Amino acid sequence: MTHRKLIAGNWKMNGSLDANAALLREVIAGLGGARCDVAVCVPAPYLAQAQALSAGGALRLGAQDVSAHDKGAYTGEVSASMLRDFGVRYAIVGHSERRQYHGESDALVAEKARAALSCGITPIVCVGETLAEREAGRTVEVVKRQLAAVIHLNGHCISEIVVAYEPVWAIGTGKTATPEQAQAVHAVLRAQLHAATPRDDRIAILYGGSMNAGNAAQLLAQPDIDGGLIGGASLKSTDFLQIVAAASAQAG
Ligand code: PEP
């Protein structure tokens, strides 16, 4: 069965009111014939702007993080219900930049996924190995451990998540995993998810790591790659729309 792919942009800490308005208008204008799901994960202060500009259209809204807590004395945090107020459909959790720079543990990532799910927001759960881990032959062990924490805490709700395999050595480096390297890890994750889900729903597994207009088609053609999480290339409308077109071309 062919599934609609999901292309999600991760703007990271980039943008301004003016730049966002131009980028969003161009992306929305180019989505006309898209036969895949498309989202942009914008910095929290710009959610209202992105919600207003994308209202009623096909572009979905995402956040780049979410608090594990519902409310209270957690200065600087943004809760899932607050995100929901702005029409957010997806929240990235466990991005490697948050694991690395903010010390986020597997357990915290699992709690963030739970917080998102409790408000009807789909967590995009990022897993991925560092270069040292890959070179030590530990890729499978690492990604399975990261995903297992989320599966363990979220039980049957796991069928509502999206997973993103993002090898840390490929993020923002211009080094992309080969389609074969990515597919091999996606197949491992697919099997792990399959074992954990009582229902046989296919959970989307995105690839992320220097995906661009030139390599998207080959990556997206792999049987277990259901879409992409796009960093740098999501900041240029032409590049992002070319990736959307590559995903649309895979729709049967
Ligand atoms: C990301 O940050 O999720 C990402 C995949 O970044 P890039 O596409 O720039 O490698």
PDB file of C-alpha atoms and ligand atoms in Angstrom:
ATOM      1  CA  MET A   1       0.000   0.000   0.000  1.00  0.00           C
ATOM      2  CA  THR A   2       1.328   3.495  -0.802  1.00  0.00           C
ATOM      3  CA  HIS A   3       1.039   5.991   2.013  1.00  0.00           C
ATOM      4  CA  ARG A   4       1.091   9.738   1.810  1.00  0.00           C
ATOM      5  CA  LYS A   5       4.522  10.949   2.731  1.00  0.00           C
ATOM      6  CA  LEU A   6       5.128  13.704   5.257  1.00  0.00           C
ATOM      7  CA  ILE A   7       7.580  16.505   4.603  1.00  0.00           C
ATOM      8  CA  ALA A   8       8.219  18.597   7.713  1.00  0.00           C
ATOM      9  CA  GLY A   9      10.462  21.643   7.772  1.00  0.00           C
ATOM     10  CA  ASN A  10      12.451  22.430  10.906  1.00  0.00           C
ATOM     11  CA  TRP A  11      13.312  26.095  10.801  1.00  0.00           C
ATOM     12  CA  LYS A  12      15.372  25.824  14.000  1.00  0.00           C
ATOM     13  CA  MET A  13      16.213  29.268  15.477  1.00  0.00           C
ATOM     14  CA  ASN A  14      15.891  31.155  12.210  1.00  0.00           C
ATOM     15  CA  GLY A  15      13.454  33.729  10.934  1.00  0.00           C
ATOM     16  CA  SER A  16      11.930  37.145  11.479  1.00  0.00           C
ATOM     17  CA  LEU A  17       8.425  38.460  10.904  1.00  0.00           C
ATOM     18  CA  ASP A  18       9.381  39.727   7.452  1.00  0.00           C
ATOM     19  CA  ALA A  19      11.398  36.697   6.371  1.00  0.00           C
ATOM     20  CA  ASN A  20       8.729  34.279   7.636  1.00  0.00           C
ATOM     21  CA  ALA A  21       5.950  36.085   5.809  1.00  0.00           C
ATOM     22  CA  ALA A  22       7.806  35.822   2.513  1.00  0.00           C
ATOM     23  CA  LEU A  23       8.798  32.172   3.048  1.00  0.00           C
ATOM     24  CA  LEU A  24       5.339  31.085   4.159  1.00  0.00           C
ATOM     25  CA  ARG A  25       3.615  32.866   1.277  1.00  0.00           C
ATOM     26  CA  GLU A  26       5.938  31.228  -1.251  1.00  0.00           C
ATOM     27  CA  VAL A  27       5.575  27.761   0.284  1.00  0.00           C
ATOM     28  CA  ILE A  28       1.791  28.030   0.537  1.00  0.00           C
ATOM     29  CA  ALA A  29       1.542  29.288  -3.043  1.00  0.00           C
ATOM     30  CA  GLY A  30       3.592  26.315  -4.229  1.00  0.00           C
ATOM     31  CA  LEU A  31       1.608  23.626  -2.425  1.00  0.00           C
ATOM     32  CA  GLY A  32      -1.273  23.557  -4.891  1.00  0.00           C
ATOM     33  CA  GLY A  33      -0.821  20.075  -6.324  1.00  0.00           C
ATOM     34  CA  ALA A  34       1.028  18.504  -3.402  1.00  0.00           C
ATOM     35  CA  ARG A  35       0.149  14.863  -2.856  1.00  0.00           C
ATOM     36  CA  CYS A  36       1.909  14.570   0.475  1.00  0.00           C
ATOM     37  CA  ASP A  37       1.421  16.102   3.914  1.00  0.00           C
ATOM     38  CA  VAL A  38       3.510  19.207   4.536  1.00  0.00           C
ATOM     39  CA  ALA A  39       4.347  20.931   7.807  1.00  0.00           C
ATOM     40  CA  VAL A  40       6.654  23.651   9.082  1.00  0.00           C
ATOM     41  CA  CYS A  41       8.004  23.605  12.634  1.00  0.00           C
ATOM     42  CA  VAL A  42       8.573  27.256  13.461  1.00  0.00           C
ATOM     43  CA  PRO A  43      10.088  28.991  16.499  1.00  0.00           C
ATOM     44  CA  ALA A  44       7.411  29.382  19.210  1.00  0.00           C
ATOM     45  CA  PRO A  45       7.111  33.205  19.005  1.00  0.00           C
ATOM     46  CA  TYR A  46       6.082  32.893  15.354  1.00  0.00           C
ATOM     47  CA  LEU A  47       3.326  30.329  15.797  1.00  0.00           C
ATOM     48  CA  ALA A  48       0.604  32.980  15.744  1.00  0.00           C
ATOM     49  CA  GLN A  49       1.978  34.481  12.549  1.00  0.00           C
ATOM     50  CA  ALA A  50       2.307  31.081  10.879  1.00  0.00           C
ATOM     51  CA  GLN A  51      -1.171  30.095  12.034  1.00  0.00           C
ATOM     52  CA  ALA A  52      -2.676  33.263  10.563  1.00  0.00           C
ATOM     53  CA  LEU A  53      -0.865  32.939   7.245  1.00  0.00           C
ATOM     54  CA  SER A  54      -1.630  29.230   6.824  1.00  0.00           C
ATOM     55  CA  ALA A  55      -5.238  29.324   8.047  1.00  0.00           C
ATOM     56  CA  GLY A  56      -7.588  27.091   6.085  1.00  0.00           C
ATOM     57  CA  GLY A  57      -4.820  25.793   3.843  1.00  0.00           C
ATOM     58  CA  ALA A  58      -2.893  22.581   3.427  1.00  0.00           C
ATOM     59  CA  LEU A  59       0.218  23.664   5.303  1.00  0.00           C
ATOM     60  CA  ARG A  60       0.327  22.174   8.786  1.00  0.00           C
ATOM     61  CA  LEU A  61       1.932  23.787  11.771  1.00  0.00           C
ATOM     62  CA  GLY A  62       4.537  22.298  14.069  1.00  0.00           C
ATOM     63  CA  ALA A  63       6.623  23.282  17.091  1.00  0.00           C
ATOM     64  CA  GLN A  64      10.266  22.396  17.672  1.00  0.00           C
ATOM     65  CA  ASP A  65       9.909  21.295  21.282  1.00  0.00           C
ATOM     66  CA  VAL A  66       7.287  20.921  23.995  1.00  0.00           C
ATOM     67  CA  SER A  67       7.411  20.843  27.770  1.00  0.00           C
ATOM     68  CA  ALA A  68       6.950  17.533  29.537  1.00  0.00           C
ATOM     69  CA  HIS A  69       4.799  19.404  32.103  1.00  0.00           C
ATOM     70  CA  ASP A  70       1.179  20.508  31.831  1.00  0.00           C
ATOM     71  CA  LYS A  71       1.598  23.899  33.535  1.00  0.00           C
ATOM     72  CA  GLY A  72       3.229  25.637  36.467  1.00  0.00           C
ATOM     73  CA  ALA A  73       6.582  26.939  37.630  1.00  0.00           C
ATOM     74  CA  TYR A  74       8.690  25.981  34.623  1.00  0.00           C
ATOM     75  CA  THR A  75      10.094  29.296  33.425  1.00  0.00           C
ATOM     76  CA  GLY A  76      10.688  29.428  29.704  1.00  0.00           C
ATOM     77  CA  GLU A  77       8.796  26.246  28.893  1.00  0.00           C
ATOM     78  CA  VAL A  78       5.846  25.999  26.506  1.00  0.00           C
ATOM     79  CA  SER A  79       3.156  23.419  27.201  1.00  0.00           C
ATOM     80  CA  ALA A  80       1.378  21.201  24.707  1.00  0.00           C
ATOM     81  CA  SER A  81      -1.970  22.852  25.451  1.00  0.00           C
ATOM     82  CA  MET A  82      -0.447  26.269  24.655  1.00  0.00           C
ATOM     83  CA  LEU A  83       0.795  24.890  21.337  1.00  0.00           C
ATOM     84  CA  ARG A  84      -2.637  23.452  20.691  1.00  0.00           C
ATOM     85  CA  ASP A  85      -4.128  26.948  21.138  1.00  0.00           C
ATOM     86  CA  PHE A  86      -2.173  27.982  18.043  1.00  0.00           C
ATOM     87  CA  GLY A  87      -3.312  25.094  15.880  1.00  0.00           C
ATOM     88  CA  VAL A  88      -0.104  23.100  16.238  1.00  0.00           C
ATOM     89  CA  ARG A  89      -0.368  19.556  14.809  1.00  0.00           C
ATOM     90  CA  TYR A  90       3.192  18.323  15.353  1.00  0.00           C
ATOM     91  CA  ALA A  91       5.917  18.837  17.938  1.00  0.00           C
ATOM     92  CA  ILE A  92       9.484  17.707  17.383  1.00  0.00           C
ATOM     93  CA  VAL A  93      10.787  15.958  20.492  1.00  0.00           C
ATOM     94  CA  GLY A  94      14.305  14.710  21.173  1.00  0.00           C
ATOM     95  CA  HIS A  95      16.000  16.565  18.350  1.00  0.00           C
ATOM     96  CA  SER A  96      19.728  15.859  18.625  1.00  0.00           C
ATOM     97  CA  GLU A  97      20.412  19.552  19.204  1.00  0.00           C
ATOM     98  CA  ARG A  98      18.223  19.409  22.293  1.00  0.00           C
ATOM     99  CA  ARG A  99      19.750  16.141  23.450  1.00  0.00           C
ATOM    100  CA  GLN A 100      23.229  17.609  22.943  1.00  0.00           C
ATOM    101  CA  TYR A 101      22.900  21.237  24.076  1.00  0.00           C
ATOM    102  CA  HIS A 102      20.143  20.851  26.658  1.00  0.00           C
ATOM    103  CA  GLY A 103      21.032  17.453  28.061  1.00  0.00           C
ATOM    104  CA  GLU A 104      17.679  15.892  27.207  1.00  0.00           C
ATOM    105  CA  SER A 105      17.600  12.240  28.237  1.00  0.00           C
ATOM    106  CA  ASP A 106      15.678   9.389  26.639  1.00  0.00           C
ATOM    107  CA  ALA A 107      13.305   9.476  29.619  1.00  0.00           C
ATOM    108  CA  LEU A 108      12.582  13.199  29.214  1.00  0.00           C
ATOM    109  CA  VAL A 109      12.016  12.794  25.481  1.00  0.00           C
ATOM    110  CA  ALA A 110       9.500  10.050  26.237  1.00  0.00           C
ATOM    111  CA  GLU A 111       7.690  12.355  28.688  1.00  0.00           C
ATOM    112  CA  LYS A 112       7.582  15.127  26.109  1.00  0.00           C
ATOM    113  CA  ALA A 113       6.060  12.719  23.613  1.00  0.00           C
ATOM    114  CA  ARG A 114       3.443  11.799  26.199  1.00  0.00           C
ATOM    115  CA  ALA A 115       2.648  15.463  26.900  1.00  0.00           C
ATOM    116  CA  ALA A 116       2.156  16.136  23.189  1.00  0.00           C
ATOM    117  CA  LEU A 117      -0.045  13.058  22.700  1.00  0.00           C
ATOM    118  CA  SER A 118      -2.219  14.031  25.667  1.00  0.00           C
ATOM    119  CA  CYS A 119      -3.156  17.242  23.809  1.00  0.00           C
ATOM    120  CA  GLY A 120      -3.713  15.598  20.446  1.00  0.00           C
ATOM    121  CA  ILE A 121      -0.388  16.779  19.046  1.00  0.00           C
ATOM    122  CA  THR A 122       1.685  14.287  17.070  1.00  0.00           C
ATOM    123  CA  PRO A 123       5.207  14.084  18.450  1.00  0.00           C
ATOM    124  CA  ILE A 124       7.932  13.735  15.842  1.00  0.00           C
ATOM    125  CA  VAL A 125      10.336  11.631  17.891  1.00  0.00           C
ATOM    126  CA  CYS A 126      13.937  12.054  16.723  1.00  0.00           C
ATOM    127  CA  VAL A 127      16.462   9.276  17.133  1.00  0.00           C
ATOM    128  CA  GLY A 128      19.945   8.975  15.719  1.00  0.00           C
ATOM    129  CA  GLU A 129      23.521   8.015  16.401  1.00  0.00           C
ATOM    130  CA  THR A 130      26.625  10.177  16.543  1.00  0.00           C
ATOM    131  CA  LEU A 131      29.551   9.548  14.221  1.00  0.00           C
ATOM    132  CA  ALA A 132      31.515   7.931  17.056  1.00  0.00           C
ATOM    133  CA  GLU A 133      28.610   5.600  17.803  1.00  0.00           C
ATOM    134  CA  ARG A 134      28.285   4.635  14.131  1.00  0.00           C
ATOM    135  CA  GLU A 135      31.995   3.991  13.839  1.00  0.00           C
ATOM    136  CA  ALA A 136      31.852   1.841  16.961  1.00  0.00           C
ATOM    137  CA  GLY A 137      29.121  -0.250  15.336  1.00  0.00           C
ATOM    138  CA  ARG A 138      26.538   0.925  17.875  1.00  0.00           C
ATOM    139  CA  THR A 139      23.956   2.539  15.537  1.00  0.00           C
ATOM    140  CA  VAL A 140      21.241  -0.063  16.011  1.00  0.00           C
ATOM    141  CA  GLU A 141      21.722  -0.273  19.765  1.00  0.00           C
ATOM    142  CA  VAL A 142      21.491   3.530  20.133  1.00  0.00           C
ATOM    143  CA  VAL A 143      18.415   4.161  17.997  1.00  0.00           C
ATOM    144  CA  LYS A 144      16.588   1.174  19.513  1.00  0.00           C
ATOM    145  CA  ARG A 145      17.350   2.398  23.024  1.00  0.00           C
ATOM    146  CA  GLN A 146      16.102   5.911  22.202  1.00  0.00           C
ATOM    147  CA  LEU A 147      12.886   4.617  20.653  1.00  0.00           C
ATOM    148  CA  ALA A 148      12.329   1.996  23.358  1.00  0.00           C
ATOM    149  CA  ALA A 149      12.064   4.709  26.006  1.00  0.00           C
ATOM    150  CA  VAL A 150       9.225   6.363  24.078  1.00  0.00           C
ATOM    151  CA  ILE A 151       7.479   3.065  23.407  1.00  0.00           C
ATOM    152  CA  HIS A 152       7.764   1.972  27.028  1.00  0.00           C
ATOM    153  CA  LEU A 153       6.181   5.136  28.449  1.00  0.00           C
ATOM    154  CA  ASN A 154       3.489   5.615  25.825  1.00  0.00           C
ATOM    155  CA  GLY A 155       2.121   2.109  25.420  1.00  0.00           C
ATOM    156  CA  HIS A 156      -0.676   1.759  22.901  1.00  0.00           C
ATOM    157  CA  CYS A 157      -0.565   5.511  22.080  1.00  0.00           C
ATOM    158  CA  ILE A 158       2.610   4.739  20.187  1.00  0.00           C
ATOM    159  CA  SER A 159       0.592   4.253  17.008  1.00  0.00           C
ATOM    160  CA  GLU A 160      -0.030   8.044  17.040  1.00  0.00           C
ATOM    161  CA  ILE A 161       3.624   9.102  16.873  1.00  0.00           C
ATOM    162  CA  VAL A 162       5.907   9.933  13.969  1.00  0.00           C
ATOM    163  CA  VAL A 163       9.548   8.845  14.194  1.00  0.00           C
ATOM    164  CA  ALA A 164      12.427  10.686  12.535  1.00  0.00           C
ATOM    165  CA  TYR A 165      15.728   8.909  12.001  1.00  0.00           C
ATOM    166  CA  GLU A 166      18.323  11.654  12.059  1.00  0.00           C
ATOM    167  CA  PRO A 167      21.929  10.480  12.122  1.00  0.00           C
ATOM    168  CA  VAL A 168      23.654  13.219  14.101  1.00  0.00           C
ATOM    169  CA  TRP A 169      26.643  13.225  11.749  1.00  0.00           C
ATOM    170  CA  ALA A 170      24.329  14.124   8.854  1.00  0.00           C
ATOM    171  CA  ILE A 171      22.506  17.059  10.444  1.00  0.00           C
ATOM    172  CA  GLY A 172      23.512  20.399   9.018  1.00  0.00           C
ATOM    173  CA  THR A 173      26.797  18.931   7.779  1.00  0.00           C
ATOM    174  CA  GLY A 174      25.969  18.371   4.123  1.00  0.00           C
ATOM    175  CA  LYS A 175      26.744  14.670   4.700  1.00  0.00           C
ATOM    176  CA  THR A 176      23.682  12.609   3.911  1.00  0.00           C
ATOM    177  CA  ALA A 177      23.210   8.983   4.816  1.00  0.00           C
ATOM    178  CA  THR A 178      23.100   6.952   1.623  1.00  0.00           C
ATOM    179  CA  PRO A 179      19.632   5.658   0.785  1.00  0.00           C
ATOM    180  CA  GLU A 180      20.887   2.167   1.723  1.00  0.00           C
ATOM    181  CA  GLN A 181      22.293   3.313   5.081  1.00  0.00           C
ATOM    182  CA  ALA A 182      19.066   5.119   5.916  1.00  0.00           C
ATOM    183  CA  GLN A 183      16.844   2.261   4.755  1.00  0.00           C
ATOM    184  CA  ALA A 184      18.767  -0.233   6.888  1.00  0.00           C
ATOM    185  CA  VAL A 185      18.098   1.769  10.061  1.00  0.00           C
ATOM    186  CA  HIS A 186      14.496   2.509   9.073  1.00  0.00           C
ATOM    187  CA  ALA A 187      13.884  -1.222   8.689  1.00  0.00           C
ATOM    188  CA  VAL A 188      15.180  -1.809  12.217  1.00  0.00           C
ATOM    189  CA  LEU A 189      12.906   0.928  13.580  1.00  0.00           C
ATOM    190  CA  ARG A 190       9.962  -0.415  11.570  1.00  0.00           C
ATOM    191  CA  ALA A 191      10.410  -3.852  13.123  1.00  0.00           C
ATOM    192  CA  GLN A 192      10.665  -2.360  16.618  1.00  0.00           C
ATOM    193  CA  LEU A 193       7.483  -0.329  16.112  1.00  0.00           C
ATOM    194  CA  HIS A 194       5.692  -3.276  14.599  1.00  0.00           C
ATOM    195  CA  ALA A 195       6.456  -5.413  17.630  1.00  0.00           C
ATOM    196  CA  ALA A 196       5.145  -2.663  19.918  1.00  0.00           C
ATOM    197  CA  THR A 197       1.864  -1.849  18.207  1.00  0.00           C
ATOM    198  CA  PRO A 198      -1.088  -4.125  18.722  1.00  0.00           C
ATOM    199  CA  ARG A 199      -2.745  -2.648  15.645  1.00  0.00           C
ATOM    200  CA  ASP A 200      -0.945  -2.989  12.368  1.00  0.00           C
ATOM    201  CA  ASP A 201      -0.974   0.721  11.555  1.00  0.00           C
ATOM    202  CA  ARG A 202       2.049   1.932   9.701  1.00  0.00           C
ATOM    203  CA  ILE A 203       3.811   4.557  11.779  1.00  0.00           C
ATOM    204  CA  ALA A 204       5.553   7.140   9.624  1.00  0.00           C
ATOM    205  CA  ILE A 205       9.351   7.063   9.855  1.00  0.00           C
ATOM    206  CA  LEU A 206      10.954  10.186   8.391  1.00  0.00           C
ATOM    207  CA  TYR A 207      14.581  10.591   7.409  1.00  0.00           C
ATOM    208  CA  GLY A 208      16.419  13.765   8.413  1.00  0.00           C
ATOM    209  CA  GLY A 209      19.978  14.868   7.805  1.00  0.00           C
ATOM    210  CA  SER A 210      20.960  17.129   4.933  1.00  0.00           C
ATOM    211  CA  MET A 211      18.015  16.054   2.803  1.00  0.00           C
ATOM    212  CA  ASN A 212      17.820  18.437  -0.127  1.00  0.00           C
ATOM    213  CA  ALA A 213      16.332  18.916  -3.575  1.00  0.00           C
ATOM    214  CA  GLY A 214      19.071  16.779  -5.115  1.00  0.00           C
ATOM    215  CA  ASN A 215      18.925  13.704  -2.894  1.00  0.00           C
ATOM    216  CA  ALA A 216      15.284  13.659  -1.727  1.00  0.00           C
ATOM    217  CA  ALA A 217      13.864  11.484  -4.502  1.00  0.00           C
ATOM    218  CA  GLN A 218      16.315   8.633  -3.921  1.00  0.00           C
ATOM    219  CA  LEU A 219      15.887   8.694  -0.166  1.00  0.00           C
ATOM    220  CA  LEU A 220      12.094   8.902  -0.366  1.00  0.00           C
ATOM    221  CA  ALA A 221      12.025   5.946  -2.785  1.00  0.00           C
ATOM    222  CA  GLN A 222      13.232   3.579  -0.045  1.00  0.00           C
ATOM    223  CA  PRO A 223      10.477   1.274   1.173  1.00  0.00           C
ATOM    224  CA  ASP A 224      10.666   2.324   4.834  1.00  0.00           C
ATOM    225  CA  ILE A 225      11.265   6.066   4.362  1.00  0.00           C
ATOM    226  CA  ASP A 226       7.899   7.756   4.772  1.00  0.00           C
ATOM    227  CA  GLY A 227       9.003  11.345   4.477  1.00  0.00           C
ATOM    228  CA  GLY A 228      11.608  13.845   5.560  1.00  0.00           C
ATOM    229  CA  LEU A 229      12.460  16.197   8.386  1.00  0.00           C
ATOM    230  CA  ILE A 230      14.202  19.053   6.645  1.00  0.00           C
ATOM    231  CA  GLY A 231      16.434  21.629   8.333  1.00  0.00           C
ATOM    232  CA  GLY A 232      18.495  23.931   6.140  1.00  0.00           C
ATOM    233  CA  ALA A 233      16.592  23.244   2.938  1.00  0.00           C
ATOM    234  CA  SER A 234      13.286  24.241   4.574  1.00  0.00           C
ATOM    235  CA  LEU A 235      14.438  27.858   4.741  1.00  0.00           C
ATOM    236  CA  LYS A 236      14.404  28.285   0.960  1.00  0.00           C
ATOM    237  CA  SER A 237      10.996  27.921  -0.611  1.00  0.00           C
ATOM    238  CA  THR A 238      12.295  26.585  -3.928  1.00  0.00           C
ATOM    239  CA  ASP A 239      14.372  23.863  -2.234  1.00  0.00           C
ATOM    240  CA  PHE A 240      11.601  22.921   0.173  1.00  0.00           C
ATOM    241  CA  LEU A 241       9.010  22.797  -2.611  1.00  0.00           C
ATOM    242  CA  GLN A 242      11.292  20.584  -4.721  1.00  0.00           C
ATOM    243  CA  ILE A 243      11.439  18.113  -1.829  1.00  0.00           C
ATOM    244  CA  VAL A 244       7.638  18.300  -1.548  1.00  0.00           C
ATOM    245  CA  ALA A 245       7.444  17.580  -5.283  1.00  0.00           C
ATOM    246  CA  ALA A 246       9.756  14.571  -4.894  1.00  0.00           C
ATOM    247  CA  ALA A 247       7.491  13.219  -2.128  1.00  0.00           C
ATOM    248  CA  SER A 248       4.375  13.893  -4.203  1.00  0.00           C
ATOM    249  CA  ALA A 249       5.872  11.981  -7.128  1.00  0.00           C
ATOM    250  CA  GLN A 250       6.023   8.879  -4.915  1.00  0.00           C
ATOM    251  CA  ALA A 251       2.267   8.975  -4.250  1.00  0.00           C
ATOM    252  CA  GLY A 252       0.850   6.166  -6.348  1.00  0.00           C
TER     253      GLY A 252
HETATM  254  C1  PEP B   1      17.188  18.819  11.283  1.00  0.00           C
HETATM  255  O1  PEP B   1      17.595  19.739  11.967  1.00  0.00           O
HETATM  256  O2  PEP B   1      16.242  18.138  11.683  1.00  0.00           O
HETATM  257  C2  PEP B   1      17.863  18.543  10.007  1.00  0.00           C
HETATM  258  C3  PEP B   1      17.610  17.421   9.390  1.00  0.00           C
HETATM  259  O3  PEP B   1      18.719  19.508   9.547  1.00  0.00           O
HETATM  260  P1  PEP B   1      19.445  19.560   8.111  1.00  0.00           P
HETATM  261  O4  PEP B   1      18.408  19.185   7.072  1.00  0.00           O
HETATM  262  O5  PEP B   1      19.916  20.962   7.970  1.00  0.00           O
HETATM  263  O6  PEP B   1      20.549  18.554   8.147  1.00  0.00           O
END
